[in-house]
PDB file of C-alpha atoms in Angstrom:
ATOM      1  CA  MET A 136     -12.542  -6.991  -4.676  1.00 83.00           C
ATOM      2  CA  ARG A 137     -12.018  -7.171  -8.560  1.00 86.00           C
ATOM      3  CA  TYR A 138     -15.361  -8.627  -8.644  1.00 85.00           C
ATOM      4  CA  ALA A 139     -16.921  -6.075  -6.870  1.00 85.00           C
ATOM      5  CA  VAL A 140     -15.519  -2.913  -8.913  1.00 88.00           C
ATOM      6  CA  GLN A 141     -16.407  -4.626 -12.013  1.00 85.00           C
ATOM      7  CA  GLU A 142     -20.155  -4.978 -10.945  1.00 86.00           C
ATOM      8  CA  MET A 143     -20.077  -1.080 -10.747  1.00 88.00           C
ATOM      9  CA  ASN A 144     -19.924   1.541 -13.476  1.00 88.00           C
ATOM     10  CA  GLY A 145     -17.432   3.999 -13.473  1.00 89.00           C
ATOM     11  CA  TYR A 146     -14.948   2.466 -11.137  1.00 92.00           C
ATOM     12  CA  ASP A 147     -11.261   1.899 -11.831  1.00 92.00           C
ATOM     13  CA  LEU A 148      -9.161  -0.462  -9.520  1.00 93.00           C
ATOM     14  CA  VAL A 149      -5.613  -0.369  -8.651  1.00 94.00           C
ATOM     15  CA  VAL A 150      -3.860  -3.060  -6.723  1.00 94.00           C
ATOM     16  CA  ILE A 151      -0.964  -2.325  -5.016  1.00 94.00           C
ATOM     17  CA  ASN A 152       1.011  -5.334  -3.233  1.00 93.00           C
ATOM     18  CA  CYS A 153       2.670  -4.280  -0.084  1.00 92.00           C
ATOM     19  CA  SER A 154       6.228  -5.044   0.884  1.00 91.00           C
ATOM     20  CA  GLY A 155       8.711  -3.810   3.360  1.00 89.00           C
ATOM     21  CA  GLN A 156      10.548  -2.262   0.323  1.00 92.00           C
ATOM     22  CA  MET A 157       7.870  -0.334  -0.603  1.00 92.00           C
ATOM     23  CA  THR A 158       7.832   3.523   0.026  1.00 92.00           C
ATOM     24  CA  PRO A 159       5.057   6.376  -0.021  1.00 92.00           C
ATOM     25  CA  ALA A 160       6.504   7.743  -3.323  1.00 92.00           C
ATOM     26  CA  TYR A 161       5.411   4.380  -5.150  1.00 94.00           C
ATOM     27  CA  VAL A 162       1.847   4.981  -3.790  1.00 94.00           C
ATOM     28  CA  LEU A 163       1.711   8.390  -4.811  1.00 93.00           C
ATOM     29  CA  HIS A 164       3.116   7.398  -8.327  1.00 94.00           C
ATOM     30  CA  CYS A 165       0.410   4.743  -8.723  1.00 94.00           C
ATOM     31  CA  ILE A 166      -2.245   7.546  -7.941  1.00 93.00           C
ATOM     32  CA  LYS A 167      -0.769  10.070 -10.469  1.00 92.00           C
ATOM     33  CA  GLN A 168      -0.558   7.458 -13.116  1.00 93.00           C
ATOM     34  CA  ASN A 169      -4.219   6.401 -12.901  1.00 93.00           C
ATOM     35  CA  CYS A 170      -5.572  10.179 -12.386  1.00 94.00           C
ATOM     36  CA  ILE A 171      -5.570  13.135 -14.347  1.00 93.00           C
ATOM     37  CA  ALA A 172      -4.195  16.638 -13.061  1.00 92.00           C
ATOM     38  CA  VAL A 173      -6.417  19.647 -13.509  1.00 92.00           C
ATOM     39  CA  SER A 174      -5.726  23.198 -11.897  1.00 90.00           C
ATOM     40  CA  GLY A 175      -8.587  25.418 -10.435  1.00 83.00           C
ATOM     41  CA  ALA A 176      -8.991  27.748  -7.611  1.00 84.00           C
ATOM     42  CA  ARG A 177      -7.872  25.350  -4.685  1.00 83.00           C
ATOM     43  CA  GLY A 178      -4.477  24.600  -6.745  1.00 86.00           C
ATOM     44  CA  ARG A 179      -3.687  21.536  -8.501  1.00 90.00           C
ATOM     45  CA  GLU A 180      -6.055  18.464  -8.218  1.00 92.00           C
ATOM     46  CA  TYR A 181      -6.026  14.907  -9.117  1.00 93.00           C
ATOM     47  CA  LYS A 182      -9.158  13.220 -10.357  1.00 93.00           C
ATOM     48  CA  PRO A 183      -9.757   9.828 -11.416  1.00 93.00           C
ATOM     49  CA  ARG A 184     -10.301   9.149 -15.140  1.00 91.00           C
ATOM     50  CA  GLN A 185     -13.724   7.629 -14.471  1.00 90.00           C
ATOM     51  CA  GLN A 186     -16.106   8.564 -11.668  1.00 91.00           C
ATOM     52  CA  ARG A 187     -13.995   7.032  -8.782  1.00 93.00           C
ATOM     53  CA  LEU A 188     -10.581   5.103  -8.264  1.00 94.00           C
ATOM     54  CA  VAL A 189     -10.145   2.205  -5.901  1.00 94.00           C
ATOM     55  CA  VAL A 190      -6.667   1.780  -4.534  1.00 95.00           C
ATOM     56  CA  PHE A 191      -6.549  -1.657  -2.786  1.00 95.00           C
ATOM     57  CA  LEU A 192      -3.095  -2.149  -0.781  1.00 94.00           C
ATOM     58  CA  LYS A 193      -2.890  -5.860  -0.104  1.00 92.00           C
ATOM     59  CA  ASN A 194      -1.000  -7.145   2.825  1.00 90.00           C
ATOM     60  CA  LEU A 195      -0.747  -3.459   4.315  1.00 90.00           C
ATOM     61  CA  ASP A 196       0.872  -4.832   7.707  1.00 86.00           C
ATOM     62  CA  LEU A 197       4.025  -5.860   5.673  1.00 88.00           C
ATOM     63  CA  CYS A 198       4.971  -2.107   5.078  1.00 89.00           C
ATOM     64  CA  TYR A 199       8.267  -1.147   6.764  1.00 88.00           C
ATOM     65  CA  LEU A 200       8.235   0.251  10.495  1.00 86.00           C
ATOM     66  CA  ASP A 201      10.868   2.936  11.231  1.00 86.00           C
ATOM     67  CA  THR A 202      12.765   3.175  14.603  1.00 85.00           C
ATOM     68  CA  TRP A 203       9.720   4.916  16.002  1.00 85.00           C
ATOM     69  CA  GLN A 204       7.300   2.138  14.992  1.00 83.00           C
ATOM     70  CA  CYS A 205       5.726   4.383  12.558  1.00 87.00           C
ATOM     71  CA  ASN A 206       4.412   3.278   9.069  1.00 88.00           C
ATOM     72  CA  ALA A 207       5.026   6.145   6.654  1.00 91.00           C
ATOM     73  CA  ILE A 208       2.721   4.625   4.083  1.00 92.00           C
ATOM     74  CA  VAL A 209      -0.111   4.551   6.716  1.00 92.00           C
ATOM     75  CA  GLU A 210       0.457   7.896   7.675  1.00 92.00           C
ATOM     76  CA  LEU A 211       0.201   9.030   4.046  1.00 93.00           C
ATOM     77  CA  LEU A 212      -3.077   7.242   3.506  1.00 94.00           C
ATOM     78  CA  GLN A 213      -4.385   8.820   6.728  1.00 93.00           C
ATOM     79  CA  GLN A 214      -3.452  12.238   5.426  1.00 93.00           C
ATOM     80  CA  ILE A 215      -5.252  11.530   2.148  1.00 93.00           C
ATOM     81  CA  VAL A 216      -8.549  10.137   3.765  1.00 92.00           C
ATOM     82  CA  GLN A 217      -8.691  12.998   6.374  1.00 92.00           C
ATOM     83  CA  ARG A 218      -7.553  16.256   4.453  1.00 92.00           C
ATOM     84  CA  GLN A 219      -8.319  14.823   0.665  1.00 92.00           C
ATOM     85  CA  GLY A 220      -4.797  15.437  -0.561  1.00 92.00           C
ATOM     86  CA  PHE A 221      -1.241  15.128   0.013  1.00 91.00           C
ATOM     87  CA  TYR A 222       2.088  17.311  -0.151  1.00 88.00           C
ATOM     88  CA  ASN A 223       4.157  17.034  -3.137  1.00 80.00           C
ATOM     89  CA  VAL A 224       7.641  16.571  -1.763  1.00 61.00           C
ATOM     90  CA  THR A 225       9.384  15.498  -5.022  1.00 48.00           C
ATOM     91  CA  ASP A 226       9.216  18.379  -7.227  1.00 44.00           C
ATOM     92  CA  TYR A 227      11.978  20.463  -5.642  1.00 38.00           C
ATOM     93  CA  THR A 228      13.289  23.378  -7.855  1.00 38.00           C
ATOM     94  CA  THR A 229      16.377  24.158  -5.645  1.00 37.00           C
ATOM     95  CA  ALA A 230      18.597  21.449  -4.335  1.00 38.00           C
ATOM     96  CA  PRO A 231      19.910  21.483  -0.744  1.00 41.00           C
ATOM     97  CA  THR A 232      23.226  22.911   0.000  1.00 42.00           C
ATOM     98  CA  THR A 233      24.043  20.587   2.878  1.00 41.00           C
ATOM     99  CA  THR A 234      26.955  19.062   0.909  1.00 42.00           C
ATOM    100  CA  ASN A 235      28.695  22.460   0.566  1.00 46.00           C
ATOM    101  CA  SER A 236      27.830  23.315   4.360  1.00 43.00           C
ATOM    102  CA  THR A 237      29.376  19.964   5.380  1.00 43.00           C
ATOM    103  CA  ALA A 238      32.543  20.535   3.413  1.00 41.00           C
ATOM    104  CA  ALA A 239      32.830  24.133   5.106  1.00 41.00           C
ATOM    105  CA  THR A 240      32.547  22.427   8.178  1.00 39.00           C
ATOM    106  CA  ALA A 241      35.238  19.700   7.506  1.00 39.00           C
ATOM    107  CA  ALA A 242      37.468  22.296   6.237  1.00 39.00           C
ATOM    108  CA  THR A 243      37.358  24.467   9.312  1.00 38.00           C
ATOM    109  CA  THR A 244      37.865  21.555  11.661  1.00 37.00           C
ATOM    110  CA  THR A 245      41.555  21.342  10.212  1.00 40.00           C
ATOM    111  CA  THR A 246      42.504  24.792  11.522  1.00 41.00           C
ATOM    112  CA  THR A 247      44.923  25.324  14.309  1.00 41.00           C
ATOM    113  CA  SER A 248      43.852  26.533  17.812  1.00 42.00           C
ATOM    114  CA  SER A 249      44.986  30.328  16.744  1.00 42.00           C
ATOM    115  CA  ASN A 250      41.857  29.970  14.347  1.00 50.00           C
ATOM    116  CA  ILE A 251      38.893  29.342  16.819  1.00 48.00           C
ATOM    117  CA  ALA A 252      37.024  32.525  15.926  1.00 47.00           C
ATOM    118  CA  ASP A 253      37.131  31.686  12.014  1.00 54.00           C
ATOM    119  CA  LYS A 254      36.124  28.263  12.961  1.00 49.00           C
ATOM    120  CA  ALA A 255      33.134  29.352  14.982  1.00 47.00           C
ATOM    121  CA  ALA A 256      32.089  31.879  12.039  1.00 48.00           C
ATOM    122  CA  ASN A 257      32.202  29.033   9.733  1.00 55.00           C
ATOM    123  CA  ASN A 258      30.248  26.885  11.727  1.00 54.00           C
ATOM    124  CA  ALA A 259      27.708  29.642  12.276  1.00 49.00           C
ATOM    125  CA  SER A 260      27.629  30.152   8.465  1.00 51.00           C
ATOM    126  CA  SER A 261      26.792  26.461   7.732  1.00 52.00           C
ATOM    127  CA  ARG A 262      24.009  26.441  10.144  1.00 51.00           C
ATOM    128  CA  SER A 263      22.549  29.381   8.395  1.00 49.00           C
ATOM    129  CA  ASN A 264      22.862  27.677   5.179  1.00 52.00           C
ATOM    130  CA  ARG A 265      21.273  24.610   6.297  1.00 52.00           C
ATOM    131  CA  GLY A 266      18.475  26.655   7.740  1.00 51.00           C
ATOM    132  CA  SER A 267      18.028  28.462   4.484  1.00 47.00           C
ATOM    133  CA  SER A 268      17.995  25.298   2.694  1.00 48.00           C
ATOM    134  CA  ASN A 269      15.280  24.225   4.847  1.00 49.00           C
ATOM    135  CA  ILE A 270      13.231  26.899   4.354  1.00 46.00           C
ATOM    136  CA  ASN A 271      13.524  26.877   0.566  1.00 50.00           C
ATOM    137  CA  ASN A 272      12.354  23.124   0.752  1.00 54.00           C
ATOM    138  CA  ASN A 273       9.520  24.106   2.693  1.00 60.00           C
ATOM    139  CA  ASN A 274       8.402  26.878   0.092  1.00 62.00           C
ATOM    140  CA  ASN A 275       8.579  24.451  -2.589  1.00 73.00           C
ATOM    141  CA  LEU A 276       6.286  22.046  -0.911  1.00 80.00           C
ATOM    142  CA  GLU A 277       2.894  21.937  -2.841  1.00 85.00           C
ATOM    143  CA  TRP A 278      -0.528  20.748  -1.609  1.00 90.00           C
ATOM    144  CA  ILE A 279      -2.275  18.349  -4.211  1.00 90.00           C
ATOM    145  CA  ASN A 280      -5.881  17.644  -3.684  1.00 93.00           C
ATOM    146  CA  VAL A 281      -7.316  14.430  -4.551  1.00 93.00           C
ATOM    147  CA  SER A 282     -11.111  13.784  -5.200  1.00 92.00           C
ATOM    148  CA  GLY A 283     -13.048  10.676  -6.163  1.00 92.00           C
ATOM    149  CA  LEU A 284     -10.513   8.276  -4.591  1.00 94.00           C
ATOM    150  CA  GLN A 285     -11.434   5.176  -2.271  1.00 92.00           C
ATOM    151  CA  ILE A 286      -8.727   3.518  -0.192  1.00 93.00           C
ATOM    152  CA  CYS A 287      -9.051  -0.154   0.819  1.00 93.00           C
ATOM    153  CA  GLY A 288      -6.618  -2.429   2.184  1.00 91.00           C
ATOM    154  CA  SER A 289      -6.300  -6.078   3.734  1.00 89.00           C
ATOM    155  CA  ILE A 290      -4.326  -7.261   6.704  1.00 85.00           C
ATOM    156  CA  SER A 291      -3.147 -11.009   7.086  1.00 77.00           C
ATOM    157  CA  GLU A 292      -4.443 -12.615  10.134  1.00 67.00           C
ATOM    158  CA  THR A 293      -2.822 -15.558  11.538  1.00 59.00           C
ATOM    159  CA  THR A 294      -4.363 -18.293  13.762  1.00 49.00           C
ATOM    160  CA  ALA A 295      -2.059 -17.344  16.841  1.00 47.00           C
ATOM    161  CA  SER A 296      -3.410 -14.727  18.567  1.00 48.00           C
ATOM    162  CA  ALA A 297      -0.206 -13.064  20.065  1.00 46.00           C
ATOM    163  CA  THR A 298       0.856 -12.857  16.205  1.00 50.00           C
ATOM    164  CA  ALA A 299      -2.330 -11.349  15.080  1.00 51.00           C
ATOM    165  CA  ASN A 300      -2.347  -8.762  17.811  1.00 54.00           C
ATOM    166  CA  ALA A 301       1.194  -7.845  16.603  1.00 60.00           C
ATOM    167  CA  THR A 302      -0.074  -7.732  12.852  1.00 66.00           C
ATOM    168  CA  LEU A 303      -2.828  -5.338  13.823  1.00 70.00           C
ATOM    169  CA  LEU A 304      -0.514  -3.033  15.972  1.00 72.00           C
ATOM    170  CA  LYS A 305       1.352  -2.398  12.837  1.00 79.00           C
ATOM    171  CA  ILE A 306      -1.443  -0.253  11.835  1.00 85.00           C
ATOM    172  CA  ALA A 307      -2.065   3.246  13.682  1.00 86.00           C
ATOM    173  CA  PRO A 308      -4.964   3.310  15.601  1.00 86.00           C
ATOM    174  CA  ARG A 309      -5.841   6.641  14.254  1.00 89.00           C
ATOM    175  CA  TYR A 310      -5.962   5.260  10.909  1.00 89.00           C
ATOM    176  CA  LEU A 311      -8.140   2.450  11.822  1.00 87.00           C
ATOM    177  CA  ALA A 312     -10.446   4.711  13.755  1.00 89.00           C
ATOM    178  CA  ILE A 313     -11.723   6.526  10.627  1.00 89.00           C
ATOM    179  CA  ASN A 314     -11.907   3.360   8.321  1.00 88.00           C
ATOM    180  CA  HIS A 315     -14.693   0.701   8.156  1.00 87.00           C
ATOM    181  CA  GLN A 316     -13.403  -2.822   8.942  1.00 83.00           C
ATOM    182  CA  VAL A 317     -14.623  -6.074   7.615  1.00 82.00           C
ATOM    183  CA  ARG A 318     -13.368  -9.497   9.163  1.00 79.00           C
ATOM    184  CA  ILE A 319     -13.497 -12.360   6.914  1.00 78.00           C
ATOM    185  CA  ALA A 320     -12.621 -15.665   8.639  1.00 77.00           C
ATOM    186  CA  ASN A 321     -10.849 -18.367   7.199  1.00 77.00           C
ATOM    187  CA  PRO A 322     -13.012 -20.656   5.287  1.00 80.00           C
ATOM    188  CA  SER A 323     -14.465 -23.841   7.154  1.00 84.00           C
ATOM    189  CA  PRO A 324     -13.894 -27.423   5.812  1.00 84.00           C
ATOM    190  CA  ALA A 325     -17.553 -27.536   4.331  1.00 86.00           C
ATOM    191  CA  ASP A 326     -16.652 -24.314   2.416  1.00 88.00           C
ATOM    192  CA  MET A 327     -13.631 -25.679   1.124  1.00 87.00           C
ATOM    193  CA  LEU A 328     -15.102 -28.743   0.207  1.00 88.00           C
ATOM    194  CA  THR A 329     -17.805 -26.672  -1.886  1.00 89.00           C
ATOM    195  CA  VAL A 330     -15.053 -24.541  -3.435  1.00 88.00           C
ATOM    196  CA  LEU A 331     -13.059 -27.436  -4.600  1.00 88.00           C
ATOM    197  CA  GLN A 332     -16.243 -29.456  -5.920  1.00 87.00           C
ATOM    198  CA  HIS A 333     -17.225 -26.528  -7.839  1.00 86.00           C
ATOM    199  CA  SER A 334     -13.783 -25.922  -9.415  1.00 86.00           C
ATOM    200  CA  LEU A 335     -13.344 -29.691 -10.452  1.00 85.00           C
ATOM    201  CA  GLU A 336     -16.820 -30.035 -12.045  1.00 82.00           C
ATOM    202  CA  PRO A 337     -16.032 -28.077 -15.227  1.00 80.00           C
ATOM    203  CA  LEU A 338     -12.577 -29.936 -15.582  1.00 78.00           C
ATOM    204  CA  LEU A 339     -14.091 -33.239 -14.773  1.00 79.00           C
ATOM    205  CA  VAL A 340     -17.778 -33.386 -15.734  1.00 74.00           C
ATOM    206  CA  GLY A 341     -18.030 -30.382 -17.935  1.00 68.00           C
ATOM    207  CA  GLN A 342     -20.816 -27.622 -18.076  1.00 61.00           C
ATOM    208  CA  SER A 343     -24.175 -28.252 -19.600  1.00 51.00           C
ATOM    209  CA  GLY A 344     -26.151 -25.756 -22.052  1.00 46.00           C
ATOM    210  CA  SER A 345     -25.107 -24.260 -25.362  1.00 44.00           C
ATOM    211  CA  GLY A 346     -21.747 -22.491 -25.407  1.00 46.00           C
ATOM    212  CA  ARG A 347     -20.515 -24.358 -22.182  1.00 53.00           C
ATOM    213  CA  SER A 348     -17.274 -26.329 -22.150  1.00 56.00           C
ATOM    214  CA  ALA A 349     -16.998 -29.924 -22.410  1.00 58.00           C
ATOM    215  CA  ALA A 350     -15.336 -32.363 -19.802  1.00 56.00           C
ATOM    216  CA  HIS A 351     -11.777 -32.973 -20.439  1.00 60.00           C
ATOM    217  CA  PHE A 352     -12.060 -36.526 -18.858  1.00 63.00           C
ATOM    218  CA  LYS A 353     -14.880 -38.879 -19.463  1.00 66.00           C
ATOM    219  CA  GLY A 354     -16.696 -41.167 -17.209  1.00 66.00           C
ATOM    220  CA  PHE A 355     -16.781 -38.841 -14.369  1.00 74.00           C
ATOM    221  CA  THR A 356     -20.015 -38.122 -12.431  1.00 80.00           C
ATOM    222  CA  SER A 357     -20.870 -35.325  -9.796  1.00 80.00           C
ATOM    223  CA  GLN A 358     -20.846 -38.047  -7.192  1.00 82.00           C
ATOM    224  CA  THR A 359     -17.278 -39.123  -8.324  1.00 85.00           C
ATOM    225  CA  VAL A 360     -16.192 -35.491  -8.046  1.00 84.00           C
ATOM    226  CA  GLN A 361     -17.393 -35.172  -4.481  1.00 85.00           C
ATOM    227  CA  TYR A 362     -15.389 -38.156  -3.544  1.00 86.00           C
ATOM    228  CA  ILE A 363     -12.332 -36.763  -5.143  1.00 88.00           C
ATOM    229  CA  ALA A 364     -12.707 -33.333  -3.189  1.00 87.00           C
ATOM    230  CA  GLU A 365     -13.198 -35.081  -0.240  1.00 88.00           C
ATOM    231  CA  GLY A 366      -9.889 -37.258  -0.625  1.00 89.00           C
ATOM    232  CA  LEU A 367      -8.228 -33.926  -1.488  1.00 88.00           C
ATOM    233  CA  MET A 368      -9.488 -32.484   1.914  1.00 87.00           C
ATOM    234  CA  ASP A 369      -8.396 -35.374   3.924  1.00 88.00           C
ATOM    235  CA  PHE A 370      -4.934 -35.319   2.256  1.00 87.00           C
ATOM    236  CA  SER A 371      -4.479 -31.785   2.970  1.00 84.00           C
ATOM    237  CA  THR A 372      -5.497 -32.047   6.722  1.00 84.00           C
ATOM    238  CA  LYS A 373      -3.137 -34.751   7.226  1.00 86.00           C
ATOM    239  CA  VAL A 374      -0.240 -32.591   5.532  1.00 86.00           C
ATOM    240  CA  CYS A 375      -1.162 -29.586   7.516  1.00 79.00           C
ATOM    241  CA  LYS A 376      -0.868 -31.688  10.863  1.00 81.00           C
ATOM    242  CA  GLN A 377       2.437 -33.012  10.072  1.00 74.00           C
TER     243      GLN A 377
END
C-alpha cells in the first residue's frame, strides 16, 4: 500500500492499526489531523492537504463488536463512503442534564406514601428534562462533508474455513457490497524461496554497479545463497509442523 501511494503524485497515506479498543472518534481524529477545514455553501467540509487522502485500516476485523454484533467503525466508514460525510458528535455546546434529573428522581423515591402525587410530578419533570436534553444534543449535531477521501482496509484470513467465515461476518454485508474486494492468497513455497533469496543476496553477495552496497560477508555466491534460502525454508516447514 505504501509503495502504491508513493508511485502516485498528490496522494497522502494514513495507516490505522485497528484493535478492540479503537473507537470511531479516533478514526475521525486521524481524518481531521490530515485534512484542512473549509466553509462553503454546504457548510463545513474537510479536504485533503493534497489531491487525495488514502486512509488504510489494517485488520479491520479486529474492531469491537457490540451486543448486537454491530461494528461502529464499519458503520462510520459506510456513512462516509455513501454520503461523503459524517456527523460531528463531539462539539456539544450544552451539557446533558441527566445527572440532575437522576438526582431529582432519587430524592423523590425517599418520600412517604402520602407524597405519591409529588413523586409522580417529579418523575414527569425528570423525563421532560431528559427529553429536552436529547433535543438539545440533536440540535448541536453538525454534518461535516468530506471530499477527496479514499478508504481502504485489510482483513486477516486464516487457513481454517470456519474461522475465515467468522472473520468475514464481522464486517457488515452492506459495507462489503459497496466496496471493491481483492483477495491476496498466502505466498507459495516457491514465492517464499524467491523472497528469501532476494533478501539475502544484498547481505551476503552484495549488489553490483556504482553506488551499490558491498557484501557484508565474503566467499558467498548466488548458488550458496540459494542453498541457504532452501535450508531456511525446510527449517520453517519443520517448525510449523511441530
